[in-house]
XYZ file of C-alpha atoms in Angstrom:
785
model
C 81.688 0.023 34.830
C 80.411 1.759 31.640
C 77.581 5.076 32.510
C 76.044 7.518 30.912
C 77.092 10.780 33.076
C 73.646 11.951 31.966
C 71.709 9.495 33.361
C 73.895 9.819 37.034
C 72.824 13.044 37.256
C 69.411 12.346 37.307
C 70.022 10.509 40.846
C 72.488 13.488 41.715
C 73.805 16.227 40.439
C 75.922 17.835 42.574
C 77.792 21.403 40.956
C 81.005 20.255 39.223
C 81.164 19.754 35.421
C 82.229 16.412 34.298
C 86.077 16.242 34.939
C 86.345 17.720 38.399
C 83.765 14.757 39.006
C 85.810 12.680 36.773
C 89.081 13.609 38.767
C 86.355 13.224 42.425
C 86.299 9.846 42.241
C 89.357 8.674 41.566
C 90.965 10.192 44.321
C 88.582 8.792 46.007
C 89.120 5.210 44.597
C 87.245 4.125 42.151
C 89.038 5.331 39.637
C 88.111 6.509 36.375
C 89.406 4.805 33.190
C 88.403 6.816 30.405
C 86.167 9.720 29.943
C 84.418 10.409 26.674
C 81.954 12.409 24.261
C 78.886 10.319 23.437
C 79.849 12.010 19.931
C 81.973 13.616 18.343
C 81.253 17.238 17.775
C 78.466 18.791 15.254
C 76.249 21.811 15.571
C 72.975 22.914 13.540
C 71.557 20.035 13.125
C 67.162 19.753 13.917
C 64.750 17.798 13.939
C 62.509 17.465 10.937
C 59.516 15.815 9.331
C 59.208 15.151 6.111
C 56.244 16.474 4.235
C 56.598 15.252 0.789
C 58.747 13.682 -1.371
C 59.099 13.398 -5.318
C 61.585 11.256 -7.879
C 64.357 14.322 -9.337
C 63.770 15.611 -12.542
C 67.586 14.713 -13.372
C 68.744 11.385 -11.889
C 66.665 8.378 -11.252
C 67.929 7.815 -7.849
C 67.590 10.954 -5.953
C 63.958 12.333 -4.216
C 63.148 16.290 -4.080
C 62.006 16.616 -0.470
C 60.439 18.911 1.346
C 61.131 19.326 4.651
C 59.566 21.239 8.395
C 62.483 22.361 10.149
C 60.276 24.600 12.880
C 60.308 27.873 10.266
C 57.461 29.349 8.491
C 58.140 28.134 5.209
C 59.829 24.155 4.576
C 62.797 23.161 3.157
C 63.404 21.882 -0.938
C 67.125 19.603 0.287
C 67.924 16.130 -2.967
C 68.254 12.725 -0.554
C 69.461 10.036 -2.132
C 68.712 7.203 1.018
C 66.256 5.230 0.505
C 64.404 4.184 3.349
C 63.788 8.461 3.089
C 59.177 8.817 3.364
C 56.893 10.997 3.932
C 55.776 11.421 7.423
C 59.546 10.385 8.711
C 60.958 12.336 11.793
C 65.330 12.884 10.850
C 67.957 14.510 11.573
C 68.445 17.705 9.233
C 71.653 20.270 8.814
C 70.814 23.573 7.973
C 72.600 25.972 6.018
C 75.700 26.998 7.795
C 76.144 23.319 9.517
C 79.637 21.980 10.863
C 79.311 17.251 10.674
C 81.837 15.453 11.597
C 85.337 15.458 9.971
C 84.380 19.636 8.801
C 81.613 18.896 6.665
C 80.687 21.861 6.221
C 76.315 22.526 4.557
C 76.078 24.508 2.152
C 73.618 25.332 0.298
C 73.849 23.800 -3.027
C 72.440 23.367 -6.911
C 71.781 19.014 -7.164
C 71.653 18.383 -11.152
C 69.852 21.553 -11.544
C 67.632 21.182 -7.483
C 68.726 23.705 -5.236
C 69.338 21.797 -1.713
C 68.695 24.382 1.556
C 70.202 21.565 3.634
C 71.029 17.929 4.489
C 69.477 14.762 5.763
C 71.043 13.023 8.027
C 72.003 8.869 8.692
C 74.313 8.124 12.495
C 77.462 7.843 9.729
C 77.244 11.617 9.155
C 76.107 12.155 12.002
C 79.646 9.494 13.683
C 77.113 7.530 15.256
C 78.852 5.197 13.848
C 80.842 3.470 11.806
C 78.714 2.339 8.747
C 74.364 2.824 8.348
C 72.279 1.565 5.582
C 69.863 4.492 5.505
C 68.440 7.933 7.249
C 68.982 8.178 11.269
C 64.460 7.598 11.794
C 63.413 9.067 15.385
C 60.460 9.128 17.344
C 57.868 9.848 16.259
C 57.225 12.661 18.682
C 60.461 14.391 18.320
C 59.691 17.387 18.004
C 60.486 19.257 14.843
C 62.950 21.926 15.393
C 65.377 20.904 18.214
C 67.792 20.605 18.482
C 69.028 16.884 17.846
C 72.485 16.968 20.798
C 69.395 17.812 22.815
C 66.825 15.542 22.055
C 69.379 12.728 21.185
C 71.256 13.653 24.314
C 74.014 13.843 22.441
C 76.129 15.977 24.988
C 76.292 13.775 26.621
C 79.385 11.854 28.842
C 80.578 8.133 29.107
C 82.410 7.251 32.180
C 84.337 3.881 32.726
C 85.230 2.983 35.618
C 87.814 0.604 36.519
C 86.371 -0.792 40.289
C 88.456 -3.256 42.077
C 87.138 -5.830 42.949
C 85.942 -5.198 46.626
C 83.791 -2.049 45.428
C 80.770 -4.426 44.190
C 78.458 -1.765 45.437
C 79.476 0.954 43.047
C 78.760 -2.012 40.062
C 75.470 -0.456 38.991
C 74.239 3.710 39.032
C 72.516 3.780 42.114
C 75.361 2.984 43.353
C 77.775 5.445 41.613
C 75.333 8.164 42.802
C 75.192 7.483 46.484
C 79.391 7.370 46.182
C 78.631 10.892 44.077
C 76.566 12.174 47.479
C 78.639 11.195 49.651
C 81.732 13.017 48.412
C 80.376 15.784 47.297
C 77.586 16.517 50.095
C 74.931 16.974 47.369
C 70.949 15.302 47.795
C 70.855 12.368 46.822
C 67.182 11.638 44.271
C 66.935 8.072 45.425
C 63.656 5.863 42.925
C 60.428 6.349 43.983
C 59.671 2.202 44.344
C 56.044 1.065 46.145
C 54.563 -2.225 45.872
C 53.137 -3.414 42.682
C 48.746 -3.936 42.604
C 48.775 -7.187 42.031
C 46.152 -8.576 39.995
C 46.424 -12.433 40.108
C 46.256 -14.154 43.469
C 48.251 -17.215 41.296
C 51.867 -17.617 42.908
C 54.424 -20.140 41.772
C 56.320 -22.572 44.431
C 60.209 -21.696 44.355
C 62.182 -24.500 46.295
C 65.553 -23.854 47.428
C 68.115 -27.429 48.289
C 70.877 -24.741 49.310
C 69.368 -22.487 51.303
C 73.503 -21.550 52.173
C 73.980 -20.767 48.182
C 70.749 -19.293 48.518
C 69.963 -17.392 51.052
C 67.666 -15.513 49.305
C 65.095 -15.655 46.401
C 62.133 -13.845 45.237
C 60.274 -14.746 42.116
C 56.344 -13.049 40.857
C 54.705 -13.956 37.434
C 52.372 -11.434 34.841
C 50.510 -13.159 32.596
C 49.159 -10.942 29.737
C 52.460 -9.478 29.159
C 53.030 -8.176 25.391
C 56.690 -8.853 25.843
C 56.904 -7.138 21.253
C 55.895 -4.181 23.283
C 58.641 -1.351 21.688
C 61.537 -0.607 24.460
C 61.501 3.144 24.969
C 63.415 5.309 23.210
C 65.121 6.281 26.578
C 66.124 3.675 28.391
C 67.489 1.886 24.798
C 69.860 4.851 25.454
C 70.989 4.558 28.220
C 71.392 0.731 27.677
C 73.941 1.124 24.915
C 75.930 3.923 26.803
C 76.874 0.864 29.528
C 77.727 -0.975 27.035
C 74.806 -3.183 26.694
C 72.389 -3.858 23.187
C 68.670 -4.282 23.347
C 67.300 -7.508 22.823
C 63.485 -7.366 23.908
C 61.167 -5.775 26.054
C 61.092 -7.990 29.321
C 65.089 -8.705 28.850
C 66.287 -4.820 28.618
C 63.640 -4.114 31.089
C 65.736 -6.765 33.779
C 69.288 -5.757 31.755
C 68.467 -2.076 33.053
C 66.823 -2.732 36.298
C 70.744 -4.432 36.979
C 72.225 -1.397 36.363
C 70.213 0.562 37.980
C 70.116 -0.930 41.658
C 72.912 -3.037 40.566
C 71.276 -6.464 41.024
C 71.099 -9.001 38.375
C 67.935 -10.419 37.603
C 66.236 -13.082 34.963
C 63.335 -14.196 33.626
C 61.488 -16.472 31.992
C 58.390 -17.889 29.686
C 56.443 -18.820 31.967
C 54.938 -21.274 28.478
C 58.671 -23.298 28.894
C 58.663 -24.782 32.016
C 57.543 -27.941 33.713
C 56.358 -27.075 37.291
C 57.919 -24.304 40.596
C 61.476 -23.258 40.040
C 64.231 -25.743 42.151
C 67.564 -23.645 43.138
C 69.828 -26.991 44.072
C 73.279 -28.366 43.401
C 74.102 -29.581 39.833
C 73.430 -33.826 39.308
C 75.808 -35.681 37.451
C 75.030 -36.014 33.935
C 73.497 -32.774 32.937
C 73.842 -30.180 30.230
C 72.892 -26.726 29.409
C 72.645 -24.748 27.012
C 73.528 -21.686 28.012
C 72.463 -18.017 26.291
C 75.178 -18.056 23.678
C 74.549 -21.014 22.176
C 77.614 -22.964 24.094
C 76.483 -26.641 25.683
C 78.540 -27.259 28.815
C 78.039 -30.624 30.802
C 77.493 -29.411 34.812
C 80.048 -30.836 38.066
C 78.041 -30.726 40.938
C 79.096 -28.283 42.625
C 77.412 -25.468 40.865
C 74.334 -24.082 41.681
C 71.029 -24.263 38.993
C 67.968 -23.174 38.651
C 66.084 -26.131 37.768
C 62.138 -26.670 37.171
C 60.936 -30.099 38.001
C 61.985 -31.976 34.327
C 65.554 -30.067 33.820
C 67.350 -27.314 33.944
C 67.178 -23.334 33.292
C 69.589 -21.170 34.031
C 73.387 -21.641 35.500
C 72.663 -19.658 39.140
C 74.194 -16.162 38.655
C 75.558 -16.779 36.130
C 74.342 -16.601 32.668
C 70.183 -18.564 31.558
C 69.471 -21.223 29.001
C 68.105 -20.823 25.884
C 65.082 -23.211 25.951
C 63.429 -21.003 28.487
C 64.496 -17.368 26.874
C 61.429 -14.454 27.045
C 61.508 -13.849 23.405
C 58.963 -11.433 21.915
C 56.227 -14.182 21.470
C 55.973 -14.994 25.259
C 52.787 -14.403 27.103
C 53.334 -15.342 30.592
C 56.874 -14.433 32.173
C 58.483 -15.032 35.602
C 60.823 -12.810 37.189
C 63.460 -13.905 39.029
C 65.757 -11.029 41.844
C 68.209 -12.990 43.829
C 70.807 -12.638 46.856
C 73.898 -16.130 46.091
C 76.241 -15.788 48.205
C 80.132 -14.048 46.763
C 81.108 -18.003 47.907
C 79.270 -20.265 45.784
C 79.891 -18.282 42.232
C 82.809 -17.066 42.499
C 85.105 -18.919 39.433
C 82.761 -20.812 38.220
C 82.021 -18.724 35.320
C 85.659 -18.388 34.000
C 84.875 -22.588 34.762
C 84.037 -21.965 30.715
C 85.078 -18.983 29.617
C 82.179 -16.640 30.375
C 82.482 -13.174 32.551
C 79.581 -12.149 32.877
C 77.123 -8.774 33.652
C 75.766 -11.041 37.022
C 78.332 -13.154 37.885
C 80.623 -10.205 37.552
C 78.541 -8.964 40.398
C 77.329 -12.361 42.258
C 80.448 -13.163 43.060
C 81.677 -9.537 44.608
C 78.537 -9.717 46.379
C 75.516 -8.126 45.733
C 72.889 -5.845 48.297
C 70.496 -8.985 49.299
C 68.328 -6.044 51.624
C 67.316 -4.419 48.049
C 66.887 -7.427 46.055
C 62.430 -7.179 47.043
C 63.113 -4.355 46.418
C 64.614 -4.801 42.369
C 62.097 -7.095 41.977
C 59.330 -4.309 42.340
C 61.532 -1.842 40.692
C 60.840 -4.678 36.988
C 57.376 -4.941 38.348
C 56.671 -1.491 37.992
C 58.992 -0.402 34.283
C 56.930 -4.307 32.383
C 53.309 -3.277 33.017
C 54.400 -0.017 32.005
C 55.874 -1.046 29.357
C 54.373 -4.125 28.252
C 51.539 -4.344 30.097
C 49.736 -7.396 32.499
C 48.211 -8.545 34.989
C 51.151 -9.453 38.478
C 50.947 -12.289 40.771
C 52.475 -12.059 44.456
C 55.938 -12.855 44.961
C 57.398 -16.297 45.430
C 59.452 -15.148 48.262
C 62.166 -17.936 50.359
C 64.744 -17.157 53.193
C 67.876 -18.121 54.680
C 70.136 -17.062 56.622
C 71.700 -13.438 55.203
C 74.778 -12.386 56.084
C 75.104 -10.544 59.223
C 76.891 -6.579 59.430
C 78.497 -6.906 62.753
C 79.942 -3.427 64.541
C 83.365 -2.666 64.375
C 85.255 -0.657 67.090
C 86.124 2.836 65.809
C 88.689 4.600 68.025
C 89.209 8.639 68.100
C 92.555 7.710 68.733
C 93.667 5.078 66.001
C 92.159 7.677 63.148
C 94.452 10.351 64.472
C 97.506 8.144 64.676
C 96.758 6.040 61.278
C 96.152 9.445 58.753
C 98.186 11.650 60.777
C 95.474 14.156 60.577
C 93.074 15.412 64.136
C 89.401 15.183 63.418
C 87.115 15.860 65.458
C 84.767 13.298 67.192
C 81.366 15.156 65.301
C 83.810 15.433 61.814
C 83.853 11.223 61.684
C 80.677 11.099 62.333
C 79.559 12.745 59.836
C 82.023 11.198 57.673
C 80.686 7.857 57.859
C 77.099 8.651 58.345
C 77.168 10.153 55.174
C 78.503 6.683 53.516
C 75.006 4.985 54.801
C 76.980 3.709 58.077
C 74.835 3.309 61.184
C 77.176 4.841 64.143
C 76.983 4.693 67.617
C 79.168 6.547 69.878
C 80.799 4.615 72.954
C 82.620 7.132 75.189
C 85.367 8.307 72.706
C 85.130 5.396 70.062
C 82.409 4.504 67.855
C 80.692 0.993 66.978
C 80.164 1.486 62.901
C 77.499 -0.899 61.055
C 78.220 -0.877 57.600
C 75.127 -1.001 55.985
C 74.188 -4.656 53.611
C 75.858 -3.555 49.965
C 79.508 -2.814 52.052
C 80.963 -6.938 51.846
C 84.266 -4.744 51.990
C 83.946 -3.599 55.383
C 85.282 -5.773 58.033
C 87.969 -4.261 60.101
C 89.014 -0.508 61.948
C 91.061 -0.009 59.347
C 88.510 -0.142 56.524
C 86.424 2.550 57.925
C 89.805 4.794 58.549
C 90.349 4.483 55.050
C 86.477 5.519 53.954
C 87.607 8.173 56.039
C 90.214 9.163 54.301
C 88.781 9.166 50.331
C 85.123 11.126 52.627
C 88.076 13.904 53.447
C 90.021 13.935 50.786
C 93.350 12.607 50.242
C 94.335 15.906 49.055
C 93.552 17.439 52.880
C 95.554 15.878 54.732
C 98.827 17.552 54.636
C 102.103 15.653 53.219
C 104.410 15.696 56.762
C 107.984 14.458 57.109
C 108.527 11.995 59.431
C 109.994 13.130 62.365
C 112.362 9.237 63.513
C 115.510 8.286 65.962
C 117.549 6.268 63.284
C 118.751 3.675 65.083
C 121.935 0.907 63.473
C 120.388 -2.749 63.093
C 122.652 -5.064 64.546
C 124.871 -6.946 61.593
C 125.194 -10.238 61.844
C 128.300 -11.764 61.068
C 127.309 -14.834 60.760
C 124.707 -13.981 57.695
C 126.347 -13.067 54.711
C 123.420 -10.625 53.061
C 121.303 -11.657 49.647
C 122.971 -8.252 48.231
C 126.173 -9.271 49.464
C 126.254 -12.647 46.788
C 124.304 -10.379 43.901
C 127.733 -8.858 43.805
C 129.565 -11.269 44.088
C 128.565 -12.656 40.897
C 128.067 -9.617 39.205
C 131.257 -8.690 40.013
C 132.305 -12.263 38.139
C 130.278 -11.657 34.711
C 126.728 -12.905 36.303
C 123.553 -11.489 35.129
C 120.541 -11.636 37.145
C 117.312 -12.964 35.266
C 113.441 -13.995 36.531
C 111.768 -16.787 35.159
C 108.846 -18.111 35.749
C 108.128 -20.625 38.490
C 105.438 -22.326 36.378
C 107.792 -24.863 34.205
C 106.728 -27.991 30.651
C 106.365 -31.330 32.726
C 108.164 -32.522 30.411
C 111.331 -30.928 31.462
C 110.730 -30.655 34.736
C 110.472 -34.803 34.653
C 114.064 -34.510 31.656
C 115.885 -32.489 33.384
C 115.460 -33.285 37.565
C 114.021 -36.883 37.831
C 111.342 -35.293 39.023
C 108.735 -37.816 38.012
C 105.743 -36.168 40.666
C 105.978 -32.181 40.413
C 103.610 -30.352 42.022
C 100.898 -29.451 39.622
C 98.137 -26.306 39.517
C 95.310 -26.655 39.223
C 94.773 -23.709 36.602
C 97.738 -23.471 34.532
C 98.366 -20.400 32.576
C 99.298 -22.649 29.511
C 99.633 -26.073 28.929
C 103.385 -26.249 29.118
C 103.079 -24.359 32.387
C 101.129 -27.156 33.880
C 103.659 -28.038 37.070
C 105.631 -25.873 39.774
C 109.493 -26.149 39.462
C 111.859 -27.701 41.479
C 115.130 -26.884 40.255
C 116.188 -23.442 38.822
C 117.233 -24.920 35.524
C 114.572 -24.970 33.460
C 114.095 -21.355 33.428
C 118.082 -20.985 32.624
C 118.163 -22.671 30.140
C 115.184 -20.629 28.700
C 117.495 -18.167 29.063
C 120.891 -19.632 27.818
C 119.103 -19.828 24.346
C 117.023 -17.121 24.098
C 121.001 -15.466 24.180
C 122.467 -18.134 21.527
C 119.808 -16.944 19.004
C 120.407 -13.296 19.182
C 124.105 -14.262 18.587
C 125.609 -13.948 22.287
C 128.930 -15.639 21.780
C 128.942 -15.626 25.566
C 126.650 -16.181 28.502
C 126.456 -16.316 31.856
C 123.351 -16.214 33.843
C 121.876 -16.469 37.366
C 118.476 -16.987 39.229
C 118.291 -16.526 42.907
C 114.471 -17.765 43.072
C 112.027 -20.300 44.941
C 111.742 -23.724 44.464
C 108.977 -26.767 44.936
C 108.780 -30.243 45.712
C 106.419 -32.887 48.054
C 107.822 -33.912 50.448
C 105.877 -36.802 53.143
C 102.539 -35.377 51.934
C 103.105 -32.288 52.597
C 105.005 -28.898 50.452
C 108.114 -28.345 50.554
C 109.460 -24.925 49.163
C 113.262 -23.396 49.152
C 115.094 -20.480 48.468
C 117.955 -21.489 45.756
C 120.218 -19.561 43.431
C 121.500 -21.255 40.246
C 123.782 -20.388 37.798
C 125.188 -21.181 33.631
C 128.218 -20.267 32.125
C 128.877 -20.600 28.557
C 131.402 -19.441 25.344
C 135.033 -18.795 27.351
C 135.577 -18.227 29.766
C 136.835 -14.571 29.895
C 136.284 -11.816 27.902
C 137.779 -11.034 24.308
C 140.782 -9.639 24.583
C 144.715 -9.396 23.986
C 146.349 -10.561 26.617
C 145.422 -13.479 27.394
C 144.795 -16.923 25.218
C 140.692 -18.050 24.113
C 139.499 -20.590 26.052
C 135.835 -22.635 26.567
C 134.506 -22.364 30.581
C 134.976 -25.867 32.318
C 133.814 -27.431 35.241
C 136.689 -25.622 37.201
C 136.342 -22.178 36.698
C 132.285 -22.504 37.532
C 133.420 -24.581 40.838
C 136.351 -21.238 41.965
C 133.221 -18.947 41.293
C 130.685 -21.723 44.267
C 134.114 -21.639 46.689
C 134.673 -17.990 46.374
C 130.630 -17.414 47.356
C 131.261 -20.111 49.494
C 134.413 -18.861 50.859
C 135.791 -18.473 53.807
C 133.349 -22.022 54.453
C 134.842 -25.042 52.941
C 133.735 -26.664 50.154
C 133.695 -30.364 49.392
C 132.771 -31.801 45.812
C 131.959 -35.585 45.476
C 130.978 -36.939 41.944
C 127.527 -38.096 41.562
C 125.135 -37.917 38.634
C 122.213 -35.830 37.195
C 119.853 -36.339 34.603
C 120.817 -32.362 32.903
C 124.710 -33.013 33.641
C 127.206 -35.364 31.755
C 128.104 -38.426 33.331
C 131.394 -37.978 34.216
C 131.721 -34.454 34.673
C 128.699 -33.840 37.396
C 129.550 -33.702 41.193
C 127.329 -33.157 44.180
C 128.368 -30.435 46.037
C 128.836 -30.784 50.088
C 129.655 -28.908 53.221
C 130.200 -29.865 56.915
C 129.205 -32.904 55.795
C 126.435 -32.308 53.499
C 124.549 -32.445 50.188
C 124.374 -28.908 49.383
C 123.811 -28.465 45.862
C 125.022 -29.848 42.555
C 127.826 -29.071 39.253
C 128.933 -30.460 36.874
C 128.161 -29.592 32.658
C 125.241 -30.230 30.687
C 124.622 -34.131 29.752
C 125.210 -34.814 26.083
C 122.115 -35.350 24.825
C 120.597 -31.317 25.621
C 124.185 -30.563 23.912
C 122.052 -30.981 20.781
C 118.392 -30.544 21.363
C 119.596 -27.197 21.746
C 121.438 -27.364 18.992
C 124.413 -25.833 21.294
C 128.218 -25.586 19.817
C 130.206 -27.243 23.224
C 128.703 -27.275 26.607
C 127.273 -24.145 29.246
C 128.269 -25.478 33.535
C 125.752 -25.660 35.429
C 125.081 -24.613 39.494
C 122.766 -24.533 42.156
C 123.314 -24.058 45.530
C 120.375 -24.164 48.836
C 120.432 -20.502 49.264
C 120.125 -21.141 53.000
C 123.927 -22.562 53.040
C 125.013 -19.381 50.945
C 124.134 -17.684 53.706
C 125.266 -18.971 56.448
C 129.391 -18.722 57.215
C 131.824 -19.418 59.421
C 133.049 -16.345 62.113
C 136.003 -14.783 62.304
C 138.830 -16.053 64.454
C 141.604 -13.690 65.424
C 145.362 -15.365 65.534
C 148.289 -13.648 65.708
C 150.899 -12.765 62.358
C 153.400 -15.063 62.533
C 157.072 -13.161 62.756
C 158.866 -16.089 61.720
C 159.818 -17.217 58.085
C 157.986 -20.485 56.798
C 158.717 -23.838 55.170
C 157.199 -25.534 51.845
C 158.306 -29.365 51.663
C 156.779 -30.811 48.693
C 155.116 -34.792 48.911
C 154.676 -36.918 45.787
C 152.422 -39.876 46.274
C 151.261 -42.558 44.063
C 147.879 -42.704 44.135
C 144.948 -44.674 42.536
C 142.938 -43.909 41.155
C 139.749 -43.965 42.362
C 141.413 -41.597 45.288
C 140.417 -38.192 45.359
C 143.359 -35.596 45.399
C 139.772 -33.520 48.479
C 140.088 -37.385 50.529
C 143.734 -37.073 50.752
C 143.409 -33.551 51.610
C 140.202 -33.649 53.959
C 142.950 -36.333 55.767
C 145.863 -34.205 56.380
C 143.783 -30.979 57.255
C 141.382 -32.710 59.980
C 144.538 -35.085 61.697
C 145.439 -31.193 62.496
C 149.716 -31.674 62.199
C 151.486 -29.460 64.319
C 152.710 -26.899 62.429
C 151.051 -27.223 59.252
C 149.534 -24.121 58.201
C 148.427 -24.855 53.717
C 147.781 -27.521 52.127
C 147.776 -27.469 47.714
C 147.714 -29.735 45.485
C 149.985 -28.362 42.531
C 150.654 -31.568 40.363
C 148.615 -34.093 38.381
C 150.497 -36.863 36.383
C 148.767 -39.951 34.435
C 151.216 -41.867 31.799
C 154.458 -42.331 30.844
C 156.140 -44.534 33.758
C 153.436 -45.445 35.745
C 151.646 -48.111 36.380
C 147.961 -48.257 35.073
C 145.409 -47.120 37.066
C 147.604 -44.940 39.151
C 148.629 -41.865 39.157
C 151.244 -38.795 40.392
C 149.889 -36.394 43.121
C 152.378 -33.826 44.618
C 151.288 -31.878 47.602
C 152.904 -28.296 48.455
C 152.722 -28.072 52.167
C 153.560 -24.870 54.008
C 154.785 -25.260 57.286
C 155.257 -22.586 60.320
C 154.986 -21.571 64.589
C 154.001 -17.812 65.905
C 157.153 -18.214 68.706
C 159.284 -19.084 66.535
C 161.445 -20.794 63.691
C 161.222 -24.165 63.129
C 163.525 -26.242 63.872
C 164.698 -30.275 61.489
C 163.072 -32.384 63.632
C 160.117 -30.866 64.436
C 159.344 -30.069 60.181
C 159.825 -34.585 59.636
C 157.774 -35.050 62.125
C 154.898 -32.495 60.819
C 155.576 -34.160 57.776
C 155.595 -38.022 58.842
C 152.554 -37.015 60.504
C 150.739 -36.393 56.937
C 152.514 -38.697 54.876
C 150.873 -41.767 57.381
C 147.714 -40.331 57.455
C 147.558 -40.725 53.399
C 149.115 -44.011 53.782
C 145.555 -44.996 54.708
C 144.333 -44.160 51.171
C 147.652 -46.787 49.873
C 149.534 -43.387 49.239
C 153.172 -44.355 48.513
C 155.762 -41.675 48.958
C 157.505 -41.399 45.329
C 161.221 -40.692 46.181
């Protein structure tokens, strides 16, 4: 919201300078994004009248002018502007004036003719980057008056960064109301009265959708001179608010919007067919907007129409076919309240962001809708003349303002200060709230222009704003510190981060939105969750895996000559399940390059499946994992495993598919893993076991098995058998090749046996070993002698 300080001070004039006023607004929640001067600094420039213009005797393109600057003697000034003429009034920089850019005006001889000043254009005064000639002032401009005073160039421009909840401050009147409440200054309300009706005509108005448009007011005004000049003061206020002047009728509707916050529209009656109808758009209807954009209307859009065609997008923009031009004679003024839910998001559908939609989708003061129409009529009759008709009004069920219970005790508790009931009542009354007392509490009814107040906390915030955040002392909190319980069966996420960082992984954060093609190829997801309004065409679906983001980050690093990359991410993944959306938290990582940083003590080796498998096992420890061969669309067909815990699938691990290496120009295969975070944070409770005082016994078992039998299956079977005295079983050798049958492999296991109470005897050891051999025999294993 941009506005002129001078305009604001015609409403309310607090005893503070511009900077103090900007600080007060910012501290109240209305952030002043910028405060700038209307014009650059210059001095000694006055309004002058050109009395005489004659050709310069020594120059074809120069004129010698006699200029009245309000002194007894006229000044002789040489001027080269093409638009200089007798009778016009222009800015004149007198001798001694200092113009923008430290340009000093001196008495000078121009082609043998003395010149005692300079007639100025907008560019020379710093009001424009380019100008075609002198700045011609209104004919009633007082000669000799300072141009800064006449054009109000000492004005300041405020730009507010309004939050979506403060639609009440999207007008100069709303900001003035806020300043009056903050400073206690008196506000000067507009003097608006019902305008006299010279016509008995009344245009028919029909509202088919009273939910979307619960209040519609309109008035016919005939014999209007739309070609009348818009007053300079109005143009100045419009331009300083960021709007350009168009014609008198349109300027008036824009001015009322800036003044009162009520968007308005004017229709040319000669372009209408019958009365006004507020309805939903019909299938196939189109509209040429005022910005010359042609749009196909959806059936959920609210439109303003007549009996034959659509005239405007309600609350957004009018149509070019019914707009007012300088030749228009009869106009219909519209002032309506459209429900925010009907307007919200509709302008963005067509790539529009209009002043009207900005206000309507946040909420407009419906109590001022008819008053704004009267104000527009008042200005129209003053500037353009004409005869006003009777107001046409259709009224439905307007939003109700329910009373909110406010407890004094709650105010003190939240703000940390004690406020008397009278103080609270006065502060709320200054905001225009209806305040009723109920014992020590209050029943507060928000005004029609505040759509953001619905609960007690909203009112407490208002009290804090007006009381002043600077007036609330900062106190150190006093509280008893209680140590929170630490659940041993739960591994904190922070600990998981620490473990990954300790293993050289670096965290990334990527978009939850991914490309649909990548989601299908990398994750095999043929039915991804689509976004209704994607921020880009290549970010149209929600990810079902973190793999896409990791590959993108890996490529980013490889393109910047990083030879060893280890990345991880913790994030949400999304999918459909049983007609519903499912969101899960996952941990995913990728490793590329050498398994260890380059060093003299270890021979360089590319990272492989087993390096990353060790990382995953360390993350899950002490929980046991199984790695079952499987297939995944993004992973190498023979180097992929499904990660299982307690018989339940919890993730994936494997080398990237060769087709991905070729597509992304990778020199070697990266290894990727992804696990469900819930399974990673749950760990088994540690149990006490007595430390043995007796030496362990080692036995090595070598067996011959089919290639199809996995080491993991044998180890799981032996561990699940709970053979007495067996403490540890690990594989230490795998042999294939010369001397072995085709389709067979030799496995060697190390078995540690121990008892905490005694030294094991040979029969006890042999008994346990035979049981282990029996378990392996179930898998077709044969003991090698």
